[in-house]
């Protein structure tokens, strides 16, 4: 069983540095990863309506089976990676209409990937990515509103504690599970609930499973740790370390992005600032998410690969564990990407193009096509509400969240569903099979960078 020894992770007496990927888009779906608009729940309701019950069931059963198999685990192991962070949505375990009644199907899905990874010598970190009531303001917590209700509702918190008690009971003897990542990217606006909740959750899990590590994200999307108090025993505090030049609207690297000049030294300064709590408290560093998006422009992508190499070299020099976001998608960020010529990619291509034109996805798109709409709204707020700076990132991103990522995204849900008109259950299953590794493409340059990182071949 992995445990903490000062600032290190160890297995027995041997130090372990976790180097791996996040399995985004599988048990917690995200719009940029698989192409739909809005949130997972909106996406699922729309596909159920257009595919019917049988087609819906066969599509998602095959999708969940094909997305990650022994073949995927073997690919990761062959690159020298030793860990997979598995994000999951609470809805696989519990229905809102039946709180506290846990479904065995969720455990079976997790078991299959945990076991596949274990067969290839890969640790897994279990990551609750979407909780009842939404723990943050964004789509990846299955939140359609930009309001995080989890922190103000005891009933939602009780359900998460109950789920983790059962997960801990289920995995308490499994040494290939590195630990539990109980809440992804919290967004507690007041900052007063997260610390007490973590202490309550830690005590509940320890009563069932005293041994597994807890990987605790900081507040404000895993960037703020001053509200958490002193570190809890056998806990890793998790930083997310996305760099400005790696965003969809990022500039050149090195160069200026969002008004800030970013070069390699600035990347390291940002990493050190985000991990100050861990270094001050003498606890291990795990970067739970990081990684650029790719544009398809060879020159720009070459700069993003250089950014990634610099980050990985910095992490290696500081003995930080890491988990790259993300493993598999339809082409924006993944190590493995769905073939653009596949039946699934061809069917959703018009919707993906429209999302890009309207800047709908919060991750991986810009507002270039709708600046004539966004600029007057921004100017209105600057003029009428100059002091309005809502949590977590201020007025401009709040405006874009509402207009592009809530209002326009919800309107586009039916566009995505319409792309599946006339699909029968057999074809639905074949479409989902587009996500099987044998039908996908490996991003070779990214794979080689990861291999070099695990082999210690990256240098300043």
Coordinates of C-alpha atoms in Angstrom, one line a residue:
X1 CA 0.0 0.0 0.0
X2 CA 1.3 3.4 -0.9
X3 CA 1.8 5.8 2.1
X4 CA 3.3 9.1 2.9
X5 CA 6.8 9.4 4.4
X6 CA 7.5 13.1 5.0
X7 CA 7.5 14.7 1.6
X8 CA 7.7 11.4 -0.3
X9 CA 5.3 8.7 -1.4
X10 CA 6.6 5.3 -0.6
X11 CA 5.7 1.6 -1.2
X12 CA 7.3 -0.1 1.8
X13 CA 10.7 1.7 2.0
X14 CA 10.9 2.4 -1.7
X15 CA 10.1 6.0 -2.9
X16 CA 7.5 6.2 -5.6
X17 CA 6.8 9.1 -8.0
X18 CA 3.4 8.9 -9.7
X19 CA 3.6 9.7 -13.3
X20 CA 0.4 9.3 -15.3
X21 CA -2.7 10.5 -17.0
X22 CA -6.3 11.4 -16.2
X23 CA -9.0 9.3 -17.7
X24 CA -11.3 12.3 -18.5
X25 CA -14.4 11.7 -20.5
X26 CA -15.1 8.1 -19.4
X27 CA -17.1 7.9 -16.1
X28 CA -17.3 11.7 -16.1
X29 CA -18.0 12.9 -19.6
X30 CA -16.9 16.4 -20.7
X31 CA -18.1 18.3 -23.8
X32 CA -14.7 19.0 -25.4
X33 CA -13.6 15.4 -24.9
X34 CA -16.5 13.7 -26.8
X35 CA -18.0 16.6 -28.7
X36 CA -21.4 17.2 -27.1
X37 CA -22.6 20.6 -25.9
X38 CA -23.4 21.6 -22.3
X39 CA -23.2 19.1 -19.4
X40 CA -23.2 15.4 -19.2
X41 CA -26.7 15.2 -17.8
X42 CA -28.1 17.4 -20.6
X43 CA -26.2 15.3 -23.2
X44 CA -27.5 12.0 -21.8
X45 CA -31.1 13.2 -21.7
X46 CA -30.9 14.4 -25.3
X47 CA -29.4 11.1 -26.6
X48 CA -32.0 9.0 -24.6
X49 CA -34.7 11.0 -26.3
X50 CA -33.4 10.6 -29.9
X51 CA -31.9 7.0 -29.6
X52 CA -34.6 5.5 -27.5
X53 CA -34.0 3.3 -24.5
X54 CA -32.3 0.4 -26.3
X55 CA -30.1 2.6 -28.5
X56 CA -29.2 4.7 -25.6
X57 CA -28.2 1.7 -23.4
X58 CA -26.2 0.0 -26.2
X59 CA -24.4 3.2 -27.1
X60 CA -23.3 4.0 -23.5
X61 CA -22.6 0.3 -22.6
X62 CA -20.2 0.0 -25.5
X63 CA -18.7 3.5 -24.9
X64 CA -17.9 2.7 -21.3
X65 CA -16.4 -0.7 -22.4
X66 CA -14.4 0.6 -25.3
X67 CA -13.0 3.8 -23.9
X68 CA -10.4 2.0 -21.7
X69 CA -9.3 -1.6 -21.9
X70 CA -6.3 -3.8 -21.2
X71 CA -4.9 -2.5 -24.5
X72 CA -5.0 1.1 -23.2
X73 CA -3.3 0.1 -20.0
X74 CA -0.6 -1.7 -21.9
X75 CA 0.0 1.5 -24.0
X76 CA 0.5 3.6 -20.9
X77 CA 2.8 1.0 -19.2
X78 CA 4.8 0.9 -22.4
X79 CA 5.5 4.6 -22.0
X80 CA 6.7 4.1 -18.5
X81 CA 3.6 5.6 -16.9
X82 CA 2.6 4.2 -13.5
X83 CA -0.7 5.8 -12.6
X84 CA -4.1 6.7 -13.9
X85 CA -6.4 9.2 -12.2
X86 CA -10.0 8.0 -12.8
X87 CA -12.6 10.8 -12.7
X88 CA -16.2 9.7 -12.1
X89 CA -19.7 11.2 -11.8
X90 CA -21.7 10.4 -8.7
X91 CA -24.6 9.5 -11.0
X92 CA -23.0 6.2 -11.7
X93 CA -23.5 5.3 -8.1
X94 CA -26.6 7.1 -7.0
X95 CA -29.8 8.6 -8.4
X96 CA -31.1 11.9 -7.2
X97 CA -34.5 10.3 -6.8
X98 CA -33.1 7.6 -4.5
X99 CA -30.3 9.3 -2.4
X100 CA -28.1 6.9 -0.4
X101 CA -29.2 3.9 -2.4
X102 CA -25.9 2.9 -4.1
X103 CA -25.9 1.1 -7.4
X104 CA -23.5 -1.9 -8.0
X105 CA -23.0 -0.9 -11.6
X106 CA -20.7 2.0 -10.6
X107 CA -18.5 -0.2 -8.6
X108 CA -18.3 -2.8 -11.4
X109 CA -17.2 -0.1 -13.9
X110 CA -14.4 1.2 -11.6
X111 CA -13.3 -2.3 -10.8
X112 CA -12.7 -3.2 -14.4
X113 CA -10.3 -0.3 -15.0
X114 CA -8.6 -0.6 -11.6
X115 CA -8.0 -4.3 -12.4
X116 CA -6.8 -3.6 -16.0
X117 CA -4.3 -1.0 -14.7
X118 CA -3.1 -3.3 -11.9
X119 CA -2.4 -6.1 -14.4
X120 CA 0.1 -3.7 -16.1
X121 CA 1.6 -2.4 -12.8
X122 CA -0.3 0.9 -12.8
X123 CA -1.7 2.6 -9.7
X124 CA -5.1 4.2 -9.8
X125 CA -6.4 7.3 -8.0
X126 CA -10.2 7.4 -7.6
X127 CA -11.4 10.9 -8.4
X128 CA -15.0 12.1 -7.6
X129 CA -15.3 14.7 -10.3
X130 CA -18.9 15.6 -10.1
X131 CA -20.8 15.6 -6.8
X132 CA -24.5 16.1 -5.9
X133 CA -25.3 19.9 -6.2
X134 CA -22.0 20.6 -8.0
X135 CA -18.8 21.5 -6.1
X136 CA -17.7 24.1 -8.6
X137 CA -19.1 26.5 -11.1
X138 CA -18.2 24.7 -14.3
X139 CA -19.5 22.1 -16.8
X140 CA -17.1 19.3 -15.6
X141 CA -19.0 19.0 -12.3
X142 CA -22.1 18.4 -14.4
X143 CA -23.2 21.9 -13.5
X144 CA -25.5 23.7 -16.0
X145 CA -25.9 27.0 -14.0
X146 CA -22.5 28.4 -12.7
X147 CA -23.9 28.0 -9.1
X148 CA -22.1 25.5 -6.8
X149 CA -24.8 24.4 -4.4
X150 CA -22.8 21.6 -2.7
X151 CA -21.2 23.8 -0.1
X152 CA -24.5 25.2 1.2
X153 CA -26.5 22.0 1.4
X154 CA -25.8 19.5 4.2
X155 CA -27.8 16.8 2.3
X156 CA -25.4 16.9 -0.6
X157 CA -22.4 16.7 1.7
X158 CA -24.0 13.8 3.6
X159 CA -24.4 11.9 0.3
X160 CA -20.7 12.4 -0.6
X161 CA -19.5 11.2 2.8
X162 CA -21.8 8.1 2.5
X163 CA -20.5 7.3 -1.0
X164 CA -16.9 7.6 0.1
X165 CA -17.5 5.4 3.1
X166 CA -18.7 2.7 0.7
X167 CA -15.9 3.2 -1.8
X168 CA -13.4 3.0 1.0
X169 CA -14.9 -0.2 2.2
X170 CA -14.8 -1.6 -1.3
X171 CA -11.2 -0.8 -2.0
X172 CA -9.6 -0.8 1.5
X173 CA -7.5 -3.9 0.8
X174 CA -6.5 -3.0 -2.8
X175 CA -2.9 -1.9 -2.9
X176 CA -3.0 -0.9 -6.6
X177 CA -5.4 1.9 -5.6
X178 CA -3.0 4.6 -4.7
X179 CA -5.7 6.6 -2.9
X180 CA -8.8 8.6 -3.0
X181 CA -9.3 12.1 -4.6
X182 CA -12.6 12.9 -2.8
X183 CA -13.6 16.2 -4.5
X184 CA -12.2 17.5 -7.8
X185 CA -11.5 21.3 -8.1
X186 CA -13.7 22.7 -5.3
X187 CA -15.2 26.1 -5.7
X188 CA -16.4 27.1 -2.2
X189 CA -17.2 30.7 -2.6
X190 CA -17.1 31.7 1.0
X191 CA -14.2 29.4 1.7
X192 CA -15.6 28.4 5.1
X193 CA -17.0 25.0 4.4
X194 CA -14.2 23.2 2.6
X195 CA -11.8 22.8 5.5
X196 CA -14.4 21.4 8.0
X197 CA -15.9 19.2 5.3
X198 CA -12.5 17.7 4.5
X199 CA -11.9 17.0 8.2
X200 CA -15.3 15.3 8.4
X201 CA -14.7 13.3 5.3
X202 CA -11.2 12.2 6.4
X203 CA -12.5 11.0 9.7
X204 CA -15.4 9.0 8.0
X205 CA -13.0 7.4 5.5
X206 CA -10.4 6.6 8.1
X207 CA -13.0 4.8 10.2
X208 CA -13.4 2.4 7.3
X209 CA -10.0 2.4 5.7
X210 CA -7.2 3.7 7.8
X211 CA -4.5 3.1 5.2
X212 CA -5.2 4.7 1.8
X213 CA -3.8 8.1 0.9
X214 CA -6.3 11.0 0.5
X215 CA -5.5 13.4 -2.4
X216 CA -7.1 16.7 -1.4
X217 CA -7.7 19.4 -3.9
X218 CA -7.3 23.0 -2.9
X219 CA -10.1 25.5 -3.1
X220 CA -10.6 27.7 -6.2
X221 CA -10.2 24.9 -8.6
X222 CA -7.2 23.4 -6.7
X223 CA -5.1 26.5 -6.6
X224 CA -5.8 27.9 -3.1
X225 CA -4.8 26.1 0.1
X226 CA -4.8 28.7 2.9
X227 CA -8.4 27.8 3.9
X228 CA -7.5 24.1 4.7
X229 CA -5.6 24.5 7.9
X230 CA -2.8 22.2 9.0
X231 CA -2.3 19.1 6.8
X232 CA -4.1 15.9 7.8
X233 CA -2.2 12.7 8.2
X234 CA -1.4 10.5 5.2
X235 CA -2.9 13.2 2.9
X236 CA -1.5 14.7 -0.3
X237 CA -2.6 18.2 -1.2
X238 CA -3.2 18.5 -4.9
X239 CA -2.3 21.4 -7.2
X240 CA -3.6 21.9 -10.7
X241 CA -1.1 23.7 -12.9
X242 CA -2.5 24.8 -16.2
X243 CA -0.1 27.3 -17.9
X244 CA -1.5 30.4 -19.7
X245 CA 0.2 29.6 -23.1
X246 CA -1.5 26.2 -23.2
X247 CA -5.1 27.5 -23.2
X248 CA -7.1 27.9 -26.4
X249 CA -6.5 31.7 -26.4
X250 CA -2.9 31.3 -25.3
X251 CA -0.2 33.2 -27.0
X252 CA 3.2 32.1 -28.2
X253 CA 5.6 30.3 -25.8
X254 CA 7.7 32.0 -24.7
X255 CA 5.6 35.2 -25.1
X256 CA 2.6 37.1 -23.9
X257 CA -0.7 35.4 -22.9
X258 CA -3.6 37.3 -21.4
X259 CA -1.4 40.2 -20.8
X260 CA 1.4 38.2 -19.0
X261 CA 4.8 37.3 -20.4
X262 CA 5.4 33.6 -19.8
X263 CA 8.6 31.8 -20.3
X264 CA 10.2 28.8 -18.7
X265 CA 11.2 30.8 -15.6
X266 CA 7.7 32.1 -15.2
X267 CA 6.3 28.6 -15.6
X268 CA 8.5 27.4 -12.7
X269 CA 7.6 30.4 -10.6
X270 CA 3.9 29.6 -11.0
X271 CA 4.5 26.0 -10.1
X272 CA 6.4 27.0 -7.0
X273 CA 3.6 29.4 -6.0
X274 CA 0.9 26.8 -6.5
X275 CA 2.8 24.2 -4.4
X276 CA 4.0 26.6 -1.6
X277 CA 1.6 25.0 0.9
X278 CA 3.0 21.5 0.2
X279 CA 6.6 22.6 0.4
X280 CA 6.0 24.7 3.6
X281 CA 4.2 21.8 5.3
X282 CA 6.7 19.1 4.1
X283 CA 4.0 17.1 2.3
X284 CA 4.3 15.4 -1.1
X285 CA 3.6 17.3 -4.3
X286 CA 1.1 15.9 -6.8
X287 CA 0.1 17.9 -9.8
X288 CA -3.3 16.4 -10.4
X289 CA -4.0 18.2 -13.7
X290 CA -1.9 20.1 -16.2
X291 CA -1.3 20.1 -20.0
X292 CA -1.9 22.3 -23.0
X293 CA -4.5 22.0 -25.7
X294 CA -3.4 21.5 -29.3
X295 CA -4.5 23.7 -32.2
X296 CA -3.7 21.7 -35.3
X297 CA -1.2 24.4 -36.4
X298 CA 2.2 22.7 -36.4
X299 CA 4.1 25.8 -35.3
X300 CA 1.8 26.6 -32.4
X301 CA 1.6 23.0 -31.3
X302 CA 5.4 22.8 -31.4
X303 CA 5.5 25.6 -28.8
X304 CA 2.9 23.8 -26.7
X305 CA 5.0 20.6 -26.7
X306 CA 7.9 22.8 -25.6
X307 CA 5.8 24.2 -22.8
X308 CA 4.9 20.6 -21.7
X309 CA 8.5 19.5 -21.8
X310 CA 9.4 22.4 -19.6
X311 CA 6.7 21.6 -17.1
X312 CA 7.7 17.9 -16.9
X313 CA 11.3 18.8 -16.4
X314 CA 10.4 21.2 -13.6
X315 CA 8.2 18.5 -11.9
X316 CA 11.0 16.0 -12.3
X317 CA 13.6 18.3 -10.7
X318 CA 11.3 19.0 -7.8
X319 CA 10.4 15.3 -7.4
X320 CA 6.7 16.1 -8.0
X321 CA 4.2 13.4 -9.0
X322 CA 1.9 14.3 -11.9
X323 CA -1.2 13.4 -13.9
X324 CA -1.5 14.8 -17.4
X325 CA -5.0 15.9 -18.6
X326 CA -6.2 14.0 -20.5
X327 CA -5.7 10.4 -22.0
X328 CA -8.3 10.2 -24.8
X329 CA -10.6 12.6 -26.6
X330 CA -11.7 13.7 -30.1
X331 CA -8.6 15.7 -30.8
X332 CA -8.1 18.7 -28.6
X333 CA -5.8 17.5 -25.8
X334 CA -5.6 13.7 -25.6
X335 CA -2.6 11.4 -25.8
X336 CA -5.0 9.2 -27.9
X337 CA -7.5 10.8 -30.2
X338 CA -10.5 9.5 -32.1
X339 CA -9.8 9.1 -35.8
X340 CA -11.4 12.1 -37.6
X341 CA -12.5 9.7 -40.3
X342 CA -14.3 7.4 -37.8
X343 CA -18.1 7.1 -38.0
X344 CA -18.6 8.9 -34.6
X345 CA -16.3 11.8 -35.5
X346 CA -17.9 12.3 -38.9
X347 CA -21.4 12.3 -37.4
X348 CA -20.6 14.9 -34.8
X349 CA -18.3 17.1 -36.9
X350 CA -20.9 19.7 -37.9
X351 CA -21.8 20.2 -34.2
X352 CA -18.2 20.5 -33.2
X353 CA -17.6 23.0 -35.9
X354 CA -20.6 25.1 -34.8
X355 CA -19.5 25.0 -31.2
X356 CA -16.1 26.3 -32.3
X357 CA -17.7 29.0 -34.4
X358 CA -19.8 30.2 -31.4
X359 CA -17.2 29.6 -28.8
X360 CA -19.5 27.3 -26.9
X361 CA -17.1 25.0 -25.1
X362 CA -15.5 26.6 -22.0
X363 CA -12.4 24.5 -22.6
X364 CA -10.7 24.6 -26.0
X365 CA -12.7 27.4 -27.7
X366 CA -12.5 31.2 -28.0
X367 CA -15.0 33.9 -28.6
X368 CA -13.4 35.1 -31.8
X369 CA -16.6 34.4 -33.8
X370 CA -18.9 36.3 -31.4
X371 CA -16.8 39.2 -30.3
X372 CA -19.4 41.5 -31.7
X373 CA -21.8 40.1 -29.1
X374 CA -19.5 39.7 -26.2
X375 CA -17.7 43.1 -26.4
X376 CA -20.9 45.2 -25.7
X377 CA -21.8 43.1 -22.7
X378 CA -18.3 43.4 -21.3
X379 CA -18.4 47.1 -21.8
X380 CA -21.8 47.4 -20.2
X381 CA -20.5 45.7 -17.1
X382 CA -17.3 47.7 -17.0
X383 CA -19.4 50.9 -17.2
X384 CA -22.3 50.0 -14.9
X385 CA -20.8 47.5 -12.5
X386 CA -17.1 48.3 -12.3
X387 CA -16.7 46.7 -8.9
X388 CA -18.5 43.4 -9.8
X389 CA -15.9 40.6 -9.5
X390 CA -17.7 37.3 -9.0
X391 CA -16.0 34.2 -7.8
X392 CA -13.9 32.5 -9.0
X393 CA -12.3 34.5 -11.9
X394 CA -14.0 37.9 -12.1
X395 CA -16.6 39.5 -14.3
X396 CA -15.3 38.8 -17.8
X397 CA -15.1 35.0 -17.4
X398 CA -18.4 35.0 -15.5
X399 CA -20.1 36.8 -18.4
X400 CA -18.6 34.3 -20.9
X401 CA -19.7 31.5 -18.6
X402 CA -23.3 32.6 -18.7
X403 CA -23.5 33.6 -22.4
X404 CA -21.3 31.0 -24.1
X405 CA -21.1 28.0 -21.8
X406 CA -24.6 28.0 -20.3
X407 CA -27.0 29.9 -22.6
X408 CA -25.6 28.9 -26.0
X409 CA -24.5 25.5 -24.8
X410 CA -27.9 24.6 -23.6
X411 CA -29.4 25.8 -26.9
X412 CA -26.9 23.5 -28.8
X413 CA -27.9 20.4 -26.8
X414 CA -30.6 19.6 -29.4
X415 CA -28.1 20.2 -32.3
X416 CA -26.0 17.4 -30.9
X417 CA -29.0 15.1 -30.5
X418 CA -30.2 15.8 -34.0
X419 CA -26.9 14.5 -35.3
X420 CA -28.1 11.0 -34.1
X421 CA -31.5 11.2 -35.8
X422 CA -32.2 7.8 -37.5
X423 CA -29.5 5.9 -35.7
X424 CA -30.7 2.4 -34.8
X425 CA -29.4 0.4 -31.8
X426 CA -26.9 -1.5 -33.9
X427 CA -25.4 1.7 -35.4
X428 CA -25.4 3.4 -32.0
X429 CA -23.2 0.6 -30.7
X430 CA -20.9 0.9 -33.7
X431 CA -20.6 4.6 -33.2
X432 CA -19.4 4.1 -29.6
X433 CA -16.8 1.6 -30.9
X434 CA -15.0 4.6 -32.5
X435 CA -13.4 5.2 -29.0
X436 CA -11.7 1.7 -28.9
X437 CA -7.9 2.1 -29.0
X438 CA -7.5 0.1 -32.1
X439 CA -9.7 2.6 -34.0
X440 CA -7.9 5.7 -32.6
X441 CA -4.7 7.5 -33.2
X442 CA -1.8 8.1 -30.8
X443 CA -0.4 11.6 -30.7
X444 CA 3.2 10.4 -31.3
X445 CA 5.1 13.6 -30.3
X446 CA 3.2 13.7 -27.0
X447 CA 3.8 10.0 -26.4
X448 CA 7.5 10.5 -26.9
X449 CA 7.7 13.4 -24.5
X450 CA 6.0 11.3 -21.9
X451 CA 8.4 8.4 -22.5
X452 CA 11.3 10.8 -22.1
X453 CA 9.8 12.2 -18.9
X454 CA 9.4 8.8 -17.3
X455 CA 12.9 7.8 -18.4
X456 CA 14.4 11.0 -16.9
X457 CA 15.7 12.2 -20.3
X458 CA 14.3 15.8 -20.2
X459 CA 16.7 18.5 -19.2
X460 CA 16.8 22.3 -18.9

